[in-house]
CSV table of C-alpha atoms in Angstrom, one decimal:
chain,number,residue,atom,x,y,z
D,1,MET,CA,-25.9,13.1,8.6
D,2,THR,CA,-26.4,9.7,10.3
D,3,GLY,CA,-29.2,7.7,8.6
D,4,ALA,CA,-29.5,10.1,5.7
D,5,LEU,CA,-27.8,7.8,3.2
D,6,PRO,CA,-28.9,4.2,2.5
D,7,VAL,CA,-25.7,2.2,3.0
D,8,ARG,CA,-24.9,-1.5,2.9
D,9,THR,CA,-23.2,-3.1,5.9
D,10,ALA,CA,-20.0,-5.0,5.4
D,11,PRO,CA,-20.1,-8.8,5.2
D,12,ALA,CA,-20.0,-10.8,8.4
D,13,ALA,CA,-16.5,-11.6,9.6
D,14,GLN,CA,-15.0,-14.9,8.6
D,15,THR,CA,-14.6,-17.2,11.6
D,16,GLY,CA,-10.9,-17.8,12.3
D,17,ALA,CA,-9.7,-15.5,9.6
D,18,PRO,CA,-6.4,-13.6,10.5
D,19,ALA,CA,-6.4,-9.9,11.2
D,20,VAL,CA,-4.2,-8.4,8.5
D,21,VAL,CA,-2.9,-4.9,8.0
D,22,ALA,CA,-1.7,-4.1,4.4
D,23,LEU,CA,0.7,-1.2,3.9
D,24,GLY,CA,1.3,0.6,0.6
D,25,GLY,CA,-0.3,2.8,-2.0
D,26,GLY,CA,-1.5,2.9,-5.6
D,27,HIS,CA,-1.6,-0.2,-7.8
D,28,GLY,CA,0.8,-2.2,-5.6
D,29,LEU,CA,-1.6,-1.9,-2.6
D,30,SER,CA,-4.6,-2.7,-4.8
D,31,ALA,CA,-2.8,-5.9,-5.8
D,32,SER,CA,-2.2,-7.1,-2.3
D,33,LEU,CA,-5.7,-6.2,-1.2
D,34,SER,CA,-7.3,-8.0,-4.2
D,35,ALA,CA,-5.4,-11.1,-3.0
D,36,LEU,CA,-5.9,-10.7,0.7
D,37,ARG,CA,-9.7,-10.2,0.4
D,38,HIS,CA,-9.9,-13.9,-0.6
D,39,LEU,CA,-8.4,-14.9,2.8
D,40,THR,CA,-9.9,-12.5,5.3
D,41,ASP,CA,-12.3,-9.6,5.8
D,42,ARG,CA,-10.5,-8.7,9.0
D,43,LEU,CA,-8.4,-6.5,6.7
D,44,THR,CA,-7.1,-2.9,7.2
D,45,ALA,CA,-5.3,-1.0,4.5
D,46,VAL,CA,-3.0,1.7,5.6
D,47,VAL,CA,-2.4,4.0,2.7
D,48,THR,CA,0.3,6.6,1.8
D,49,VAL,CA,-0.8,10.2,1.7
D,50,ALA,CA,2.0,11.8,-0.3
D,51,ASP,CA,0.5,11.9,-3.8
D,52,ASP,CA,0.8,15.3,-5.4
D,53,GLY,CA,-0.2,14.6,-9.0
D,54,GLY,CA,-3.3,14.4,-11.0
D,55,SER,CA,-6.8,14.7,-9.5
D,56,SER,CA,-5.4,14.0,-6.0
D,57,GLY,CA,-2.8,16.7,-6.3
D,58,ARG,CA,-5.3,19.2,-7.5
D,59,LEU,CA,-7.7,18.6,-4.6
D,60,ARG,CA,-4.8,18.6,-2.1
D,61,ARG,CA,-3.6,22.0,-3.3
D,62,GLU,CA,-7.1,23.5,-3.7
D,63,LEU,CA,-8.8,22.2,-0.6
D,64,GLY,CA,-5.9,21.4,1.7
D,65,VAL,CA,-7.1,17.8,2.1
D,66,LEU,CA,-5.2,14.5,2.2
D,67,PRO,CA,-4.7,13.3,-1.4
D,68,PRO,CA,-7.7,10.9,-1.9
D,69,GLY,CA,-6.6,8.9,-4.9
D,70,ASP,CA,-4.7,6.0,-3.3
D,71,LEU,CA,-7.3,5.8,-0.6
D,72,ARG,CA,-10.0,5.6,-3.3
D,73,MET,CA,-8.1,2.8,-5.1
D,74,ALA,CA,-7.8,0.8,-1.9
D,75,LEU,CA,-11.5,1.1,-1.2
D,76,SER,CA,-12.3,0.0,-4.7
D,77,ALA,CA,-10.1,-3.1,-4.3
D,78,LEU,CA,-12.1,-4.1,-1.2
D,79,CYS,CA,-15.6,-3.5,-2.7
D,80,ASP,CA,-18.3,-6.2,-2.1
D,81,ASP,CA,-18.3,-8.8,-4.9
D,82,SER,CA,-21.9,-8.1,-5.9
D,83,GLU,CA,-23.7,-5.9,-8.4
D,84,TRP,CA,-24.1,-3.2,-5.7
D,85,GLY,CA,-20.4,-3.2,-4.8
D,86,ARG,CA,-19.0,-3.5,-8.3
D,87,THR,CA,-21.3,-0.6,-9.5
D,88,TRP,CA,-20.2,1.7,-6.7
D,89,ARG,CA,-16.6,0.7,-7.4
D,90,ASP,CA,-17.0,1.8,-11.0
D,91,VAL,CA,-18.6,5.0,-9.8
D,92,LEU,CA,-15.6,5.7,-7.6
D,93,GLN,CA,-13.1,4.9,-10.3
D,94,HIS,CA,-14.9,6.9,-13.1
D,95,ARG,CA,-13.0,9.9,-14.4
D,96,PHE,CA,-14.6,12.9,-16.1
D,97,ASP,CA,-13.5,13.8,-19.7
D,98,SER,CA,-14.3,17.4,-20.3
D,99,ALA,CA,-12.8,20.7,-21.4
D,100,GLY,CA,-13.4,22.3,-18.0
D,101,GLY,CA,-12.3,22.0,-14.4
D,102,LEU,CA,-13.7,18.5,-13.9
D,103,HIS,CA,-11.4,17.0,-16.5
D,104,GLN,CA,-9.7,13.8,-15.2
D,105,HIS,CA,-11.1,14.2,-11.7
D,106,ALA,CA,-12.1,10.9,-10.3
D,107,THR,CA,-15.7,10.7,-8.9
D,108,GLY,CA,-14.4,8.9,-5.9
D,109,ASN,CA,-11.9,11.6,-5.1
D,110,LEU,CA,-14.7,14.2,-5.1
D,111,LEU,CA,-16.9,12.0,-3.0
D,112,ILE,CA,-14.2,11.4,-0.4
D,113,ALA,CA,-13.3,15.1,-0.3
D,114,THR,CA,-17.0,16.0,0.1
D,115,LEU,CA,-17.4,13.6,3.1
D,116,TRP,CA,-14.3,15.0,4.7
D,117,GLU,CA,-15.7,18.5,4.4
D,118,LEU,CA,-19.1,17.5,5.8
D,119,LEU,CA,-17.9,15.3,8.6
D,120,GLY,CA,-14.6,17.1,9.5
D,121,ASP,CA,-12.9,13.7,10.0
D,122,GLU,CA,-10.9,11.7,7.5
D,123,VAL,CA,-11.4,8.3,9.1
D,124,SER,CA,-15.2,8.7,9.4
D,125,GLY,CA,-15.4,9.8,5.8
D,126,LEU,CA,-13.5,6.8,4.6
D,127,ASP,CA,-15.6,4.5,6.7
D,128,TRP,CA,-18.8,5.9,5.1
D,129,VAL,CA,-17.4,5.2,1.6
D,130,ALA,CA,-16.5,1.7,2.8
D,131,ARG,CA,-20.1,1.2,4.0
D,132,LEU,CA,-21.4,2.3,0.6
D,133,LEU,CA,-19.2,-0.2,-1.2
D,134,GLY,CA,-19.9,-3.0,1.3
D,135,ALA,CA,-16.1,-3.2,1.6
D,136,ARG,CA,-14.4,-6.3,2.9
D,137,GLY,CA,-12.2,-4.4,5.3
D,138,ARG,CA,-11.2,-0.8,6.3
D,139,VAL,CA,-9.1,1.8,4.7
D,140,LEU,CA,-7.1,4.3,6.8
D,141,PRO,CA,-4.6,7.1,5.9
D,142,MET,CA,-1.0,6.5,7.0
D,143,ALA,CA,-0.8,10.1,8.4
D,144,ALA,CA,-3.4,12.7,9.4
D,145,VAL,CA,-1.7,15.4,7.3
D,146,PRO,CA,-0.6,15.5,3.7
D,147,LEU,CA,3.1,14.4,3.3
D,148,ASP,CA,5.8,15.3,0.8
D,149,ILE,CA,8.5,12.9,-0.3
D,150,GLU,CA,12.0,14.3,-0.8
D,151,ALA,CA,14.7,12.1,-2.3
D,152,ASP,CA,18.4,12.3,-2.9
D,153,VAL,CA,19.0,11.4,-6.5
D,154,LEU,CA,22.2,10.4,-8.2
D,155,GLY,CA,23.0,11.1,-11.9
D,156,LEU,CA,21.3,14.4,-12.5
D,157,VAL,CA,24.4,16.5,-12.5
D,158,PRO,CA,26.2,16.2,-15.9
D,159,GLY,CA,29.7,14.9,-15.6
D,160,ASP,CA,29.3,14.0,-11.9
D,161,GLU,CA,27.6,10.7,-11.3
D,162,SER,CA,28.3,10.9,-7.5
D,163,ALA,CA,26.5,14.2,-7.0
D,164,LEU,CA,23.3,14.1,-5.0
D,165,THR,CA,20.4,16.3,-6.1
D,166,PRO,CA,17.4,16.8,-3.8
D,167,VAL,CA,14.1,16.1,-5.6
D,168,ARG,CA,10.8,16.8,-3.9
D,169,GLY,CA,7.3,15.5,-4.5
D,170,GLN,CA,6.0,12.0,-5.1
D,171,VAL,CA,5.5,12.5,-8.9
D,172,ALA,CA,8.9,14.0,-9.3
D,173,VAL,CA,10.6,11.3,-7.4
D,174,ALA,CA,8.7,8.5,-9.2
D,175,SER,CA,9.6,9.9,-12.6
D,176,THR,CA,13.2,11.0,-12.0
D,177,THR,CA,15.7,10.0,-14.7
D,178,GLY,CA,18.4,9.6,-12.0
D,179,ARG,CA,18.8,6.9,-9.4
D,180,VAL,CA,17.2,7.4,-5.9
D,181,SER,CA,19.6,6.7,-3.1
D,182,GLY,CA,17.4,7.7,-0.2
D,183,VAL,CA,14.1,9.3,0.8
D,184,ARG,CA,12.7,11.3,3.7
D,185,LEU,CA,9.3,12.7,4.6
D,186,VAL,CA,8.2,16.3,5.0
D,187,PRO,CA,7.1,16.8,7.8
D,188,PRO,CA,9.4,14.2,9.3
D,189,ASP,CA,7.1,13.3,12.3
D,190,PRO,CA,3.5,13.6,11.2
D,191,PRO,CA,0.6,12.7,13.4
D,192,VAL,CA,-0.8,9.2,12.8
D,193,PRO,CA,-4.5,8.3,13.3
D,194,ALA,CA,-5.0,6.2,16.5
D,195,GLU,CA,-7.0,3.7,14.4
D,196,VAL,CA,-3.8,3.0,12.4
D,197,LEU,CA,-1.7,2.3,15.4
D,198,HIS,CA,-4.4,0.1,17.0
D,199,ALA,CA,-4.7,-1.9,13.8
D,200,VAL,CA,-1.0,-2.6,13.6
D,201,ARG,CA,-0.7,-3.5,17.3
D,202,THR,CA,-3.6,-5.9,17.2
D,203,ALA,CA,-2.9,-7.6,13.8
D,204,ASP,CA,-1.9,-11.2,13.2
D,205,TRP,CA,0.0,-10.3,10.1
D,206,VAL,CA,1.3,-7.1,8.5
D,207,VAL,CA,1.9,-7.1,4.7
D,208,LEU,CA,4.3,-4.6,3.2
D,209,GLY,CA,4.5,-4.2,-0.6
D,210,PRO,CA,4.3,-4.6,-3.5
D,211,GLY,CA,4.5,-1.1,-4.9
D,212,SER,CA,6.7,1.8,-5.7
D,213,TRP,CA,9.5,1.0,-3.3
D,214,PHE,CA,10.6,4.6,-2.3
D,215,THR,CA,7.3,6.4,-2.7
D,216,SER,CA,4.7,3.8,-1.6
D,217,VAL,CA,6.4,1.1,0.6
D,218,LEU,CA,9.2,2.8,2.5
D,219,PRO,CA,7.3,5.9,3.6
D,220,HIS,CA,5.4,3.8,6.2
D,221,LEU,CA,8.7,3.0,7.9
D,222,MET,CA,9.7,6.6,8.0
D,223,VAL,CA,6.8,7.8,10.1
D,224,PRO,CA,8.1,7.6,13.7
D,225,ALA,CA,4.9,6.6,15.4
D,226,LEU,CA,4.0,4.0,12.8
D,227,ALA,CA,7.5,2.6,12.6
D,228,GLN,CA,7.6,2.2,16.4
D,229,ALA,CA,4.2,0.3,16.2
D,230,LEU,CA,5.6,-1.9,13.5
D,231,CYS,CA,8.7,-2.8,15.5
D,232,GLU,CA,6.7,-3.4,18.7
D,233,THR,CA,3.7,-5.3,17.4
D,234,ALA,CA,3.4,-9.0,18.0
D,235,ALA,CA,2.1,-9.4,14.4
D,236,ARG,CA,4.3,-11.3,12.0
D,237,VAL,CA,5.5,-9.3,8.9
D,238,CYS,CA,5.4,-10.4,5.3
D,239,VAL,CA,7.2,-8.4,2.6
D,240,THR,CA,6.0,-8.8,-1.0
D,241,LEU,CA,8.5,-7.9,-3.7
D,242,ASN,CA,7.7,-6.4,-7.0
D,243,LEU,CA,7.8,-8.2,-10.3
D,244,ALA,CA,10.0,-5.6,-12.1
D,245,VAL,CA,12.1,-2.6,-11.2
D,246,GLN,CA,10.7,0.9,-11.6
D,247,PRO,CA,12.7,3.3,-13.8
D,248,GLY,CA,14.3,6.0,-11.6
D,249,GLU,CA,13.2,4.6,-8.2
D,250,THR,CA,14.7,1.2,-8.4
D,251,ASP,CA,16.4,1.0,-11.9
D,252,GLY,CA,19.2,-1.6,-11.8
D,253,PHE,CA,18.1,-2.9,-8.4
D,254,SER,CA,18.4,-6.7,-7.7
D,255,ALA,CA,15.6,-8.3,-5.7
D,256,GLU,CA,17.9,-8.4,-2.7
D,257,ALA,CA,18.8,-4.7,-3.1
D,258,HIS,CA,15.1,-4.0,-2.3
D,259,LEU,CA,15.5,-5.8,1.0
D,260,ASP,CA,18.8,-4.0,1.7
D,261,VAL,CA,17.1,-0.6,1.3
D,262,LEU,CA,14.3,-1.8,3.5
D,263,ALA,CA,16.7,-2.7,6.2
D,264,ALA,CA,18.6,0.6,5.9
D,265,HIS,CA,15.4,2.6,6.4
D,266,ALA,CA,14.0,0.4,9.2
D,267,PRO,CA,16.8,-1.3,11.1
D,268,GLY,CA,14.5,-2.4,13.9
D,269,LEU,CA,12.0,-4.1,11.8
D,270,ARG,CA,11.8,-7.9,12.0
D,271,VAL,CA,10.4,-9.6,8.9
D,272,ASP,CA,9.1,-13.2,9.0
D,273,ALA,CA,8.5,-13.9,5.3
D,274,VAL,CA,9.5,-12.5,1.9
D,275,VAL,CA,7.3,-13.4,-1.1
D,276,ALA,CA,8.8,-13.2,-4.6
D,277,ASP,CA,8.1,-14.6,-8.0
D,278,PRO,CA,10.9,-16.9,-9.2
D,279,VAL,CA,10.9,-15.2,-12.6
D,280,ALA,CA,11.7,-11.8,-11.0
D,281,VAL,CA,14.6,-13.2,-8.9
D,282,GLY,CA,18.0,-13.4,-10.6
D,283,ASP,CA,19.9,-14.9,-7.6
D,284,PRO,CA,17.6,-17.0,-5.4
D,285,ALA,CA,20.4,-17.9,-3.0
D,286,GLY,CA,21.4,-14.2,-2.7
D,287,LEU,CA,17.8,-13.2,-2.0
D,288,ALA,CA,17.4,-16.0,0.6
D,289,ALA,CA,20.5,-14.7,2.3
D,290,ALA,CA,19.2,-11.1,2.3
D,291,ALA,CA,15.8,-12.3,3.7
D,292,ALA,CA,17.6,-14.2,6.4
D,293,GLY,CA,19.4,-11.0,7.3
D,294,LEU,CA,16.0,-9.6,8.2
D,295,GLY,CA,15.0,-12.7,10.1
D,296,ALA,CA,12.8,-13.9,7.3
D,297,GLU,CA,12.2,-17.0,5.2
D,298,LEU,CA,12.0,-16.6,1.4
D,299,VAL,CA,8.9,-18.0,-0.2
D,300,LEU,CA,9.2,-18.3,-4.0
D,301,ARG,CA,5.8,-18.6,-5.8
D,302,PRO,CA,4.6,-17.8,-9.3
D,303,VAL,CA,2.4,-14.8,-8.5
D,304,SER,CA,2.3,-12.9,-11.8
D,305,THR,CA,-0.5,-12.9,-14.3
D,306,GLY,CA,1.9,-14.7,-16.7
D,307,ASP,CA,1.0,-12.5,-19.6
D,308,GLY,CA,4.3,-10.8,-19.9
D,309,THR,CA,3.3,-7.7,-17.8
D,310,ALA,CA,4.5,-6.9,-14.4
D,311,ARG,CA,1.2,-7.5,-12.7
D,312,HIS,CA,0.3,-9.7,-9.8
D,313,ASP,CA,-2.5,-12.3,-10.2
D,314,ALA,CA,-4.9,-11.9,-7.3
D,315,LEU,CA,-5.6,-15.7,-6.9
D,316,ARG,CA,-1.9,-16.7,-7.2
D,317,LEU,CA,-0.9,-14.1,-4.8
D,318,ALA,CA,-3.7,-15.1,-2.4
D,319,ALA,CA,-2.4,-18.7,-2.6
D,320,ALA,CA,1.1,-17.5,-1.7
D,321,TYR,CA,-0.3,-15.5,1.3
D,322,ARG,CA,-2.3,-18.5,2.4
D,323,ASP,CA,0.8,-20.6,2.5
D,324,VAL,CA,2.7,-18.0,4.4
D,325,PHE,CA,-0.1,-17.4,6.9
D,326,ALA,CA,-0.6,-21.1,7.5
D,327,GLY,CA,3.2,-21.8,7.7
D,328,PRO,CA,5.5,-23.6,7.8
D,329,VAL,CA,5.4,-23.7,4.0
D,330,VAL,CA,7.2,-25.7,1.4
D,331,PRO,CA,10.1,-23.5,0.2
D,332,GLY,CA,10.6,-22.5,-3.4
D,333,PRO,CA,14.0,-23.1,-5.2
D,334,GLY,CA,16.9,-21.7,-3.2
D,335,ALA,CA,14.8,-20.8,-0.2
D,336,GLY,CA,15.0,-22.3,3.3
D,337,VAL,CA,12.0,-22.7,5.6
D,338,ALA,CA,11.5,-22.7,9.3
D,339,PRO,CA,8.4,-22.5,11.6
D,340,TRP,CA,7.0,-19.0,11.6
D,341,GLY,CA,7.3,-16.9,14.7
D,342,ARG,CA,9.3,-14.2,16.5
D,343,SER,CA,12.3,-15.0,18.7
């Protein structure tokens, strides 16, 4: 197949730009990638592979492949900022509207699944799509096999708020009417592509979040090989908090509760910076203390679009990341600051 497809090469690397690995999935990862692409093209997205709904879930069940949807979204976020890149991004994101079997399938999901079938290798298939987009970075799957998320959920048993009910599947967990108290992966120790581990171990920065906390952010910390690499890497770690809670997953969570859950699922992870929007923080001092418990400094910056929706603005978030990467930074209200680095 080599040479059969006219593809664009990625832009030349930015001199002195940091090597960054962004972990997550869905719209949250797209937000961080849309910001990070303004700072570096030495960028690797490591994407969750537990989606079991929509077009991705259908292809996963029918073909036995990794769910391609979150991978497609990450690739689209990294497309070259040219007519070529934007056009192919729109092609990837296009969904069919029909009365037949193609209804609501995304073109990019079908293209990715096709390349996987032709090449027999997920990483190579994603690299080909990245070349087609002229992507400013690389997209890799978190695990080499499809995963399921299983959660323990409170509040689903009438009359017994303390009873735990197991709920399985990313869609079911994300849409539960109860309160998630913990999650685990099935299988619990999946294989991880060597390219993922290499990217983490050679990065300057690892960015975790924003995104669905239990189904897009924490799963990376529950894959043993990936968690070990995250704990052992010399890269510094930045956690990006969400702008709003997610019903079911984090309903009623304070900003600091997100960090408490992170610490509980990855007790060996050292965090260097926590980025949050002041509007989304009820208790800045409490959040600063929770960040300090992880070894991190709290960086409060206005990073939302400011239109009343819980969406990150790419340029504002990029400015916050720039400050963090350059460090030390001027702290926001209620936050301390210290020179970056691991002890």
